[in-house]
Amino acid sequence: METPATLTKPLPLLIKVNGELTMMIRLALLLLAFASVAHAGAWPRGKGNGFAMVSLQATAPSLSGPVSYYTSSYVEFGLTDKLTLGSDVGHSVSGNSKALLFLSYPIATLGEKHHFAAEISFGRIAGDTVVRPGLNYGFGFENRIGKGWFTLDSLFEHHIDRGHTDVKADITLGFNHERGFKSILQLQLGKQRGDNGFARLAPSFAMPMGRKMHFELGFSTELRGPKAYGIKAGLWRAF
């Protein structure tokens, strides 16, 4: 059964629907050349295996704007069959810039279906030194709709300089379809110190571009927190 170890945890590009689409896709392809790998969550990447994701994002409180843009990349590489090294560069729960390195390691498997992994990150978010532990859970399944996966990924961004912690949790349901197509529904939850937290719904669809690359297109809308809408596109590549 295919698992997200062959996928990225999508941190997608969000793009404005206008004449700039072609330019943004070309920019994403250029940025992809500098990315290296992506997120397998509860499943280890495996020795020598990697994945790359690059993203460009645009969000707005309404169709009339104003529009905010930013780029992100997420990389992973299997140092051993169990130990995964990665980087997370882009934006944090708070929306501020971040650059982190992390290690992930599986800690338990129940009934050969339920997988648990722990990770630890270190780097900078919004100019602060941050330590970010995390716990990931996932399982693969097969039903009438097809083969798929479910994951719950939680992160705790502790700002050492300021002495506070922001939290984030992503709940993801994905399906693998014929000829390599994939559909994904994600609920993104988080809370930064001093705010009431947010909840964001982010469905997307990924289509294959050759044997090892996917192009993802999706949307996002806020369920809780400041109103914001987004359209997203992203590139993943396994190697």
Short mmCIF file of N, CA and C in Angstrom, two decimals, residues 35-164:
data_model
loop_
_atom_site.label_atom_id
_atom_site.label_comp_id
_atom_site.label_asym_id
_atom_site.label_seq_id
_atom_site.Cartn_x
_atom_site.Cartn_y
_atom_site.Cartn_z
N ALA A 35 15.55 23.45 -4.13
CA ALA A 35 14.97 22.65 -3.05
C ALA A 35 15.56 21.26 -3.11
N SER A 36 15.38 20.49 -2.03
CA SER A 36 15.98 19.17 -2.00
C SER A 36 15.06 18.03 -1.60
N VAL A 37 14.06 18.23 -0.73
CA VAL A 37 13.26 17.11 -0.24
C VAL A 37 11.94 17.52 0.42
N ALA A 38 11.01 16.58 0.99
CA ALA A 38 9.71 16.96 1.59
C ALA A 38 9.28 16.11 2.77
N HIS A 39 8.02 16.28 3.28
CA HIS A 39 7.64 15.74 4.57
C HIS A 39 6.89 14.41 4.51
N ALA A 40 7.43 13.37 5.14
CA ALA A 40 6.78 12.06 5.16
C ALA A 40 5.98 11.84 6.43
N GLY A 41 6.05 12.77 7.39
CA GLY A 41 5.26 12.67 8.60
C GLY A 41 5.64 11.48 9.45
N ALA A 42 4.66 10.59 9.72
CA ALA A 42 4.89 9.45 10.60
C ALA A 42 5.72 8.36 9.94
N TRP A 43 5.86 8.37 8.61
CA TRP A 43 6.63 7.37 7.91
C TRP A 43 8.05 7.87 7.66
N PRO A 44 9.08 7.08 7.97
CA PRO A 44 10.45 7.51 7.68
C PRO A 44 10.68 7.57 6.17
N ARG A 45 11.54 8.46 5.75
CA ARG A 45 11.82 8.61 4.33
C ARG A 45 12.54 7.40 3.76
N GLY A 46 13.45 6.81 4.54
CA GLY A 46 14.22 5.65 4.07
C GLY A 46 15.58 6.09 3.57
N LYS A 47 16.61 5.31 3.85
CA LYS A 47 17.98 5.68 3.54
C LYS A 47 18.15 6.01 2.06
N GLY A 48 18.73 7.18 1.80
CA GLY A 48 19.02 7.59 0.44
C GLY A 48 17.86 8.14 -0.35
N ASN A 49 16.66 8.16 0.23
CA ASN A 49 15.48 8.66 -0.48
C ASN A 49 15.19 10.11 -0.09
N GLY A 50 14.72 10.87 -1.05
CA GLY A 50 14.42 12.26 -0.77
C GLY A 50 13.20 12.75 -1.51
N PHE A 51 12.80 13.95 -1.18
CA PHE A 51 11.66 14.57 -1.83
C PHE A 51 11.82 16.09 -1.73
N ALA A 52 11.41 16.81 -2.77
CA ALA A 52 11.51 18.27 -2.78
C ALA A 52 10.15 18.90 -3.02
N MET A 53 9.87 19.97 -2.30
CA MET A 53 8.66 20.76 -2.52
C MET A 53 9.02 22.23 -2.47
N VAL A 54 8.45 22.99 -3.37
CA VAL A 54 8.62 24.44 -3.34
C VAL A 54 7.25 25.07 -3.52
N SER A 55 7.03 26.22 -2.90
CA SER A 55 5.70 26.82 -2.96
C SER A 55 5.77 28.33 -3.10
N LEU A 56 4.75 28.87 -3.72
CA LEU A 56 4.56 30.30 -3.85
C LEU A 56 3.10 30.56 -3.48
N GLN A 57 2.84 31.46 -2.56
CA GLN A 57 1.50 31.58 -2.00
C GLN A 57 0.94 32.98 -2.15
N ALA A 58 -0.38 33.07 -2.32
CA ALA A 58 -1.08 34.36 -2.34
C ALA A 58 -2.39 34.21 -1.60
N THR A 59 -2.65 35.11 -0.66
CA THR A 59 -3.91 35.10 0.09
C THR A 59 -4.46 36.53 0.14
N ALA A 60 -5.77 36.63 0.34
CA ALA A 60 -6.42 37.93 0.41
C ALA A 60 -7.66 37.83 1.27
N PRO A 61 -8.04 38.92 1.97
CA PRO A 61 -9.25 38.89 2.79
C PRO A 61 -10.53 38.91 1.95
N SER A 62 -10.43 39.29 0.66
CA SER A 62 -11.59 39.32 -0.24
C SER A 62 -11.07 39.29 -1.67
N LEU A 63 -11.98 39.17 -2.63
CA LEU A 63 -11.59 39.14 -4.03
C LEU A 63 -10.99 40.46 -4.48
N SER A 64 -11.28 41.53 -3.77
CA SER A 64 -10.73 42.83 -4.13
C SER A 64 -9.36 43.10 -3.52
N GLY A 65 -8.85 42.15 -2.70
CA GLY A 65 -7.53 42.30 -2.13
C GLY A 65 -7.55 43.00 -0.77
N PRO A 66 -6.38 43.42 -0.28
CA PRO A 66 -5.05 43.31 -0.89
C PRO A 66 -4.51 41.87 -0.83
N VAL A 67 -3.61 41.55 -1.75
CA VAL A 67 -3.07 40.20 -1.88
C VAL A 67 -1.68 40.14 -1.27
N SER A 68 -1.42 39.09 -0.50
CA SER A 68 -0.10 38.84 0.09
C SER A 68 0.52 37.62 -0.58
N TYR A 69 1.81 37.72 -0.93
CA TYR A 69 2.53 36.63 -1.58
C TYR A 69 3.72 36.21 -0.72
N TYR A 70 4.05 34.91 -0.75
CA TYR A 70 5.30 34.45 -0.17
C TYR A 70 5.64 33.07 -0.70
N THR A 71 6.90 32.71 -0.59
CA THR A 71 7.38 31.41 -1.05
C THR A 71 7.79 30.56 0.13
N SER A 72 7.79 29.25 -0.07
CA SER A 72 8.21 28.30 0.96
C SER A 72 8.86 27.10 0.30
N SER A 73 9.69 26.41 1.05
CA SER A 73 10.24 25.12 0.59
C SER A 73 10.34 24.18 1.78
N TYR A 74 10.17 22.90 1.51
CA TYR A 74 10.27 21.87 2.55
C TYR A 74 11.10 20.73 1.99
N VAL A 75 12.14 20.31 2.70
CA VAL A 75 13.03 19.28 2.17
C VAL A 75 13.26 18.18 3.19
N GLU A 76 13.37 16.96 2.71
CA GLU A 76 13.70 15.81 3.56
C GLU A 76 14.65 14.88 2.84
N PHE A 77 15.47 14.17 3.61
CA PHE A 77 16.37 13.16 3.05
C PHE A 77 16.61 12.09 4.11
N GLY A 78 16.54 10.82 3.70
CA GLY A 78 16.74 9.71 4.62
C GLY A 78 18.22 9.45 4.88
N LEU A 79 18.67 9.79 6.10
CA LEU A 79 20.06 9.51 6.47
C LEU A 79 20.27 8.03 6.71
N THR A 80 19.27 7.38 7.32
CA THR A 80 19.25 5.93 7.52
C THR A 80 17.83 5.46 7.19
N ASP A 81 17.57 4.18 7.39
CA ASP A 81 16.22 3.68 7.13
C ASP A 81 15.19 4.31 8.04
N LYS A 82 15.62 4.81 9.21
CA LYS A 82 14.68 5.39 10.16
C LYS A 82 14.88 6.89 10.40
N LEU A 83 16.10 7.36 10.33
CA LEU A 83 16.40 8.75 10.66
C LEU A 83 16.30 9.63 9.41
N THR A 84 15.47 10.68 9.51
CA THR A 84 15.25 11.60 8.39
C THR A 84 15.71 13.00 8.76
N LEU A 85 16.49 13.62 7.87
CA LEU A 85 16.96 14.99 8.04
C LEU A 85 16.18 15.88 7.08
N GLY A 86 15.79 17.07 7.54
CA GLY A 86 15.06 17.96 6.65
C GLY A 86 15.23 19.42 7.00
N SER A 87 14.67 20.27 6.14
CA SER A 87 14.64 21.71 6.39
C SER A 87 13.25 22.23 6.08
N ASP A 88 12.86 23.27 6.80
CA ASP A 88 11.54 23.89 6.66
C ASP A 88 11.76 25.40 6.57
N VAL A 89 11.63 25.95 5.38
CA VAL A 89 11.90 27.36 5.13
C VAL A 89 10.66 28.00 4.54
N GLY A 90 10.20 29.09 5.14
CA GLY A 90 9.01 29.75 4.62
C GLY A 90 8.37 30.62 5.68
N HIS A 91 7.14 30.21 6.12
CA HIS A 91 6.38 31.00 7.08
C HIS A 91 5.87 30.11 8.21
N SER A 92 5.83 30.67 9.42
CA SER A 92 5.44 29.94 10.62
C SER A 92 3.94 30.05 10.87
N VAL A 93 3.49 29.46 12.00
CA VAL A 93 2.10 29.57 12.43
C VAL A 93 1.68 31.03 12.50
N SER A 94 2.58 31.90 12.95
CA SER A 94 2.27 33.32 13.12
C SER A 94 2.29 34.09 11.81
N GLY A 95 2.75 33.46 10.73
CA GLY A 95 2.85 34.14 9.45
C GLY A 95 4.20 34.79 9.23
N ASN A 96 5.11 34.68 10.21
CA ASN A 96 6.44 35.26 10.09
C ASN A 96 7.39 34.31 9.37
N SER A 97 8.49 34.86 8.88
CA SER A 97 9.46 34.05 8.16
C SER A 97 10.14 33.05 9.10
N LYS A 98 10.55 31.90 8.54
CA LYS A 98 11.22 30.88 9.34
C LYS A 98 12.24 30.14 8.51
N ALA A 99 13.25 29.59 9.17
CA ALA A 99 14.26 28.74 8.56
C ALA A 99 14.70 27.74 9.62
N LEU A 100 14.34 26.47 9.43
CA LEU A 100 14.57 25.44 10.45
C LEU A 100 15.19 24.19 9.83
N LEU A 101 16.04 23.54 10.60
CA LEU A 101 16.52 22.20 10.30
C LEU A 101 15.90 21.24 11.30
N PHE A 102 15.57 20.00 10.86
CA PHE A 102 14.94 19.07 11.79
C PHE A 102 15.40 17.64 11.54
N LEU A 103 15.20 16.81 12.57
CA LEU A 103 15.41 15.37 12.50
C LEU A 103 14.11 14.68 12.91
N SER A 104 13.75 13.61 12.22
CA SER A 104 12.54 12.85 12.52
C SER A 104 12.89 11.38 12.67
N TYR A 105 12.21 10.71 13.63
CA TYR A 105 12.52 9.30 13.90
C TYR A 105 11.24 8.58 14.33
N PRO A 106 10.94 7.40 13.76
CA PRO A 106 9.74 6.65 14.17
C PRO A 106 9.90 6.12 15.59
N ILE A 107 8.83 6.23 16.39
CA ILE A 107 8.92 5.80 17.79
C ILE A 107 8.03 4.60 18.10
N ALA A 108 7.03 4.32 17.25
CA ALA A 108 6.15 3.17 17.53
C ALA A 108 5.33 2.84 16.30
N THR A 109 4.98 1.54 16.19
CA THR A 109 4.05 1.07 15.18
C THR A 109 3.11 0.08 15.85
N LEU A 110 1.81 0.35 15.77
CA LEU A 110 0.80 -0.50 16.40
C LEU A 110 0.02 -1.28 15.35
N GLY A 111 0.04 -2.61 15.46
CA GLY A 111 -0.71 -3.43 14.54
C GLY A 111 -0.26 -3.30 13.09
N GLU A 112 0.96 -2.85 12.86
CA GLU A 112 1.53 -2.66 11.53
C GLU A 112 0.76 -1.64 10.69
N LYS A 113 -0.16 -0.90 11.30
CA LYS A 113 -0.96 0.08 10.56
C LYS A 113 -0.82 1.49 11.12
N HIS A 114 -0.70 1.60 12.42
CA HIS A 114 -0.68 2.91 13.07
C HIS A 114 0.76 3.30 13.38
N HIS A 115 1.21 4.37 12.76
CA HIS A 115 2.61 4.77 12.84
C HIS A 115 2.75 6.08 13.62
N PHE A 116 3.77 6.12 14.49
CA PHE A 116 4.04 7.30 15.29
C PHE A 116 5.51 7.69 15.09
N ALA A 117 5.76 8.99 14.99
CA ALA A 117 7.14 9.48 14.87
C ALA A 117 7.29 10.77 15.66
N ALA A 118 8.50 11.01 16.13
CA ALA A 118 8.83 12.25 16.84
C ALA A 118 9.85 13.01 16.02
N GLU A 119 9.79 14.34 16.11
CA GLU A 119 10.78 15.16 15.41
C GLU A 119 11.20 16.33 16.29
N ILE A 120 12.36 16.85 15.99
CA ILE A 120 12.86 18.01 16.70
C ILE A 120 13.51 18.95 15.69
N SER A 121 13.15 20.24 15.77
CA SER A 121 13.69 21.24 14.85
C SER A 121 14.41 22.33 15.64
N PHE A 122 15.32 22.97 14.95
CA PHE A 122 16.06 24.10 15.56
C PHE A 122 16.33 25.13 14.47
N GLY A 123 16.10 26.42 14.77
CA GLY A 123 16.38 27.44 13.78
C GLY A 123 15.86 28.79 14.22
N ARG A 124 15.39 29.57 13.24
CA ARG A 124 14.93 30.93 13.51
C ARG A 124 13.53 31.13 12.96
N ILE A 125 12.67 31.80 13.73
CA ILE A 125 11.34 32.21 13.30
C ILE A 125 11.15 33.66 13.73
N ALA A 126 10.83 34.53 12.77
CA ALA A 126 10.61 35.95 13.05
C ALA A 126 11.78 36.58 13.79
N GLY A 127 12.99 36.12 13.48
CA GLY A 127 14.18 36.66 14.11
C GLY A 127 14.50 36.07 15.46
N ASP A 128 13.66 35.16 15.98
CA ASP A 128 13.88 34.52 17.27
C ASP A 128 14.52 33.15 17.08
N THR A 129 15.32 32.75 18.06
CA THR A 129 15.82 31.37 18.09
C THR A 129 14.71 30.46 18.59
N VAL A 130 14.46 29.37 17.85
CA VAL A 130 13.32 28.51 18.13
C VAL A 130 13.74 27.05 18.22
N VAL A 131 13.16 26.34 19.19
CA VAL A 131 13.22 24.89 19.25
C VAL A 131 11.80 24.39 19.02
N ARG A 132 11.62 23.45 18.06
CA ARG A 132 10.27 23.04 17.68
C ARG A 132 10.14 21.51 17.70
N PRO A 133 9.72 20.94 18.83
CA PRO A 133 9.43 19.50 18.85
C PRO A 133 8.09 19.22 18.18
N GLY A 134 7.93 17.98 17.72
CA GLY A 134 6.67 17.61 17.09
C GLY A 134 6.39 16.13 17.25
N LEU A 135 5.11 15.78 17.10
CA LEU A 135 4.67 14.38 17.16
C LEU A 135 3.76 14.13 15.97
N ASN A 136 4.03 13.06 15.22
CA ASN A 136 3.27 12.74 14.02
C ASN A 136 2.63 11.35 14.13
N TYR A 137 1.40 11.25 13.64
CA TYR A 137 0.68 9.98 13.60
C TYR A 137 0.11 9.78 12.20
N GLY A 138 0.11 8.53 11.73
CA GLY A 138 -0.48 8.26 10.43
C GLY A 138 -0.79 6.81 10.20
N PHE A 139 -1.75 6.55 9.30
CA PHE A 139 -1.99 5.19 8.86
C PHE A 139 -2.51 5.20 7.42
N GLY A 140 -2.19 4.13 6.69
CA GLY A 140 -2.69 3.95 5.33
C GLY A 140 -3.89 3.03 5.34
N PHE A 141 -4.75 3.17 4.33
CA PHE A 141 -5.96 2.35 4.28
C PHE A 141 -6.38 2.13 2.83
N GLU A 142 -7.34 1.23 2.67
CA GLU A 142 -7.90 0.94 1.36
C GLU A 142 -9.39 0.67 1.52
N ASN A 143 -10.23 1.35 0.73
CA ASN A 143 -11.68 1.14 0.79
C ASN A 143 -12.27 1.24 -0.61
N ARG A 144 -13.58 1.44 -0.71
CA ARG A 144 -14.24 1.47 -2.01
C ARG A 144 -13.77 2.65 -2.86
N ILE A 145 -13.38 3.73 -2.19
CA ILE A 145 -12.91 4.90 -2.93
C ILE A 145 -11.52 4.67 -3.50
N GLY A 146 -10.71 3.91 -2.78
CA GLY A 146 -9.35 3.62 -3.22
C GLY A 146 -8.38 3.56 -2.07
N LYS A 147 -7.10 3.61 -2.38
CA LYS A 147 -6.06 3.62 -1.36
C LYS A 147 -5.83 5.06 -0.88
N GLY A 148 -5.55 5.19 0.41
CA GLY A 148 -5.36 6.52 0.94
C GLY A 148 -4.56 6.54 2.21
N TRP A 149 -4.52 7.70 2.86
CA TRP A 149 -3.77 7.85 4.11
C TRP A 149 -4.43 8.92 4.97
N PHE A 150 -4.20 8.80 6.27
CA PHE A 150 -4.67 9.79 7.24
C PHE A 150 -3.50 10.14 8.13
N THR A 151 -3.30 11.44 8.40
CA THR A 151 -2.21 11.85 9.28
C THR A 151 -2.68 12.94 10.24
N LEU A 152 -2.05 12.97 11.38
CA LEU A 152 -2.21 14.04 12.36
C LEU A 152 -0.81 14.47 12.78
N ASP A 153 -0.43 15.68 12.43
CA ASP A 153 0.90 16.19 12.70
C ASP A 153 0.81 17.40 13.61
N SER A 154 1.49 17.37 14.75
CA SER A 154 1.45 18.47 15.71
C SER A 154 2.86 19.01 15.93
N LEU A 155 2.96 20.34 16.05
CA LEU A 155 4.23 21.02 16.25
C LEU A 155 4.10 22.06 17.35
N PHE A 156 5.18 22.25 18.11
CA PHE A 156 5.21 23.22 19.21
C PHE A 156 6.42 24.13 19.02
N GLU A 157 6.18 25.36 18.57
CA GLU A 157 7.25 26.29 18.26
C GLU A 157 7.59 27.11 19.52
N HIS A 158 8.65 26.71 20.20
CA HIS A 158 9.04 27.42 21.43
C HIS A 158 10.08 28.49 21.10
N HIS A 159 9.72 29.76 21.34
CA HIS A 159 10.61 30.89 21.10
C HIS A 159 11.48 31.10 22.34
N ILE A 160 12.75 30.73 22.22
CA ILE A 160 13.65 30.80 23.38
C ILE A 160 13.84 32.24 23.83
N ASP A 161 14.00 33.17 22.88
CA ASP A 161 14.27 34.57 23.23
C ASP A 161 13.09 35.22 23.95
N ARG A 162 11.87 34.84 23.61
CA ARG A 162 10.69 35.47 24.18
C ARG A 162 10.00 34.61 25.23
N GLY A 163 10.36 33.34 25.29
CA GLY A 163 9.81 32.48 26.33
C GLY A 163 8.37 32.09 26.13
N HIS A 164 7.89 31.98 24.89
CA HIS A 164 6.52 31.53 24.67
C HIS A 164 6.49 30.48 23.57
#
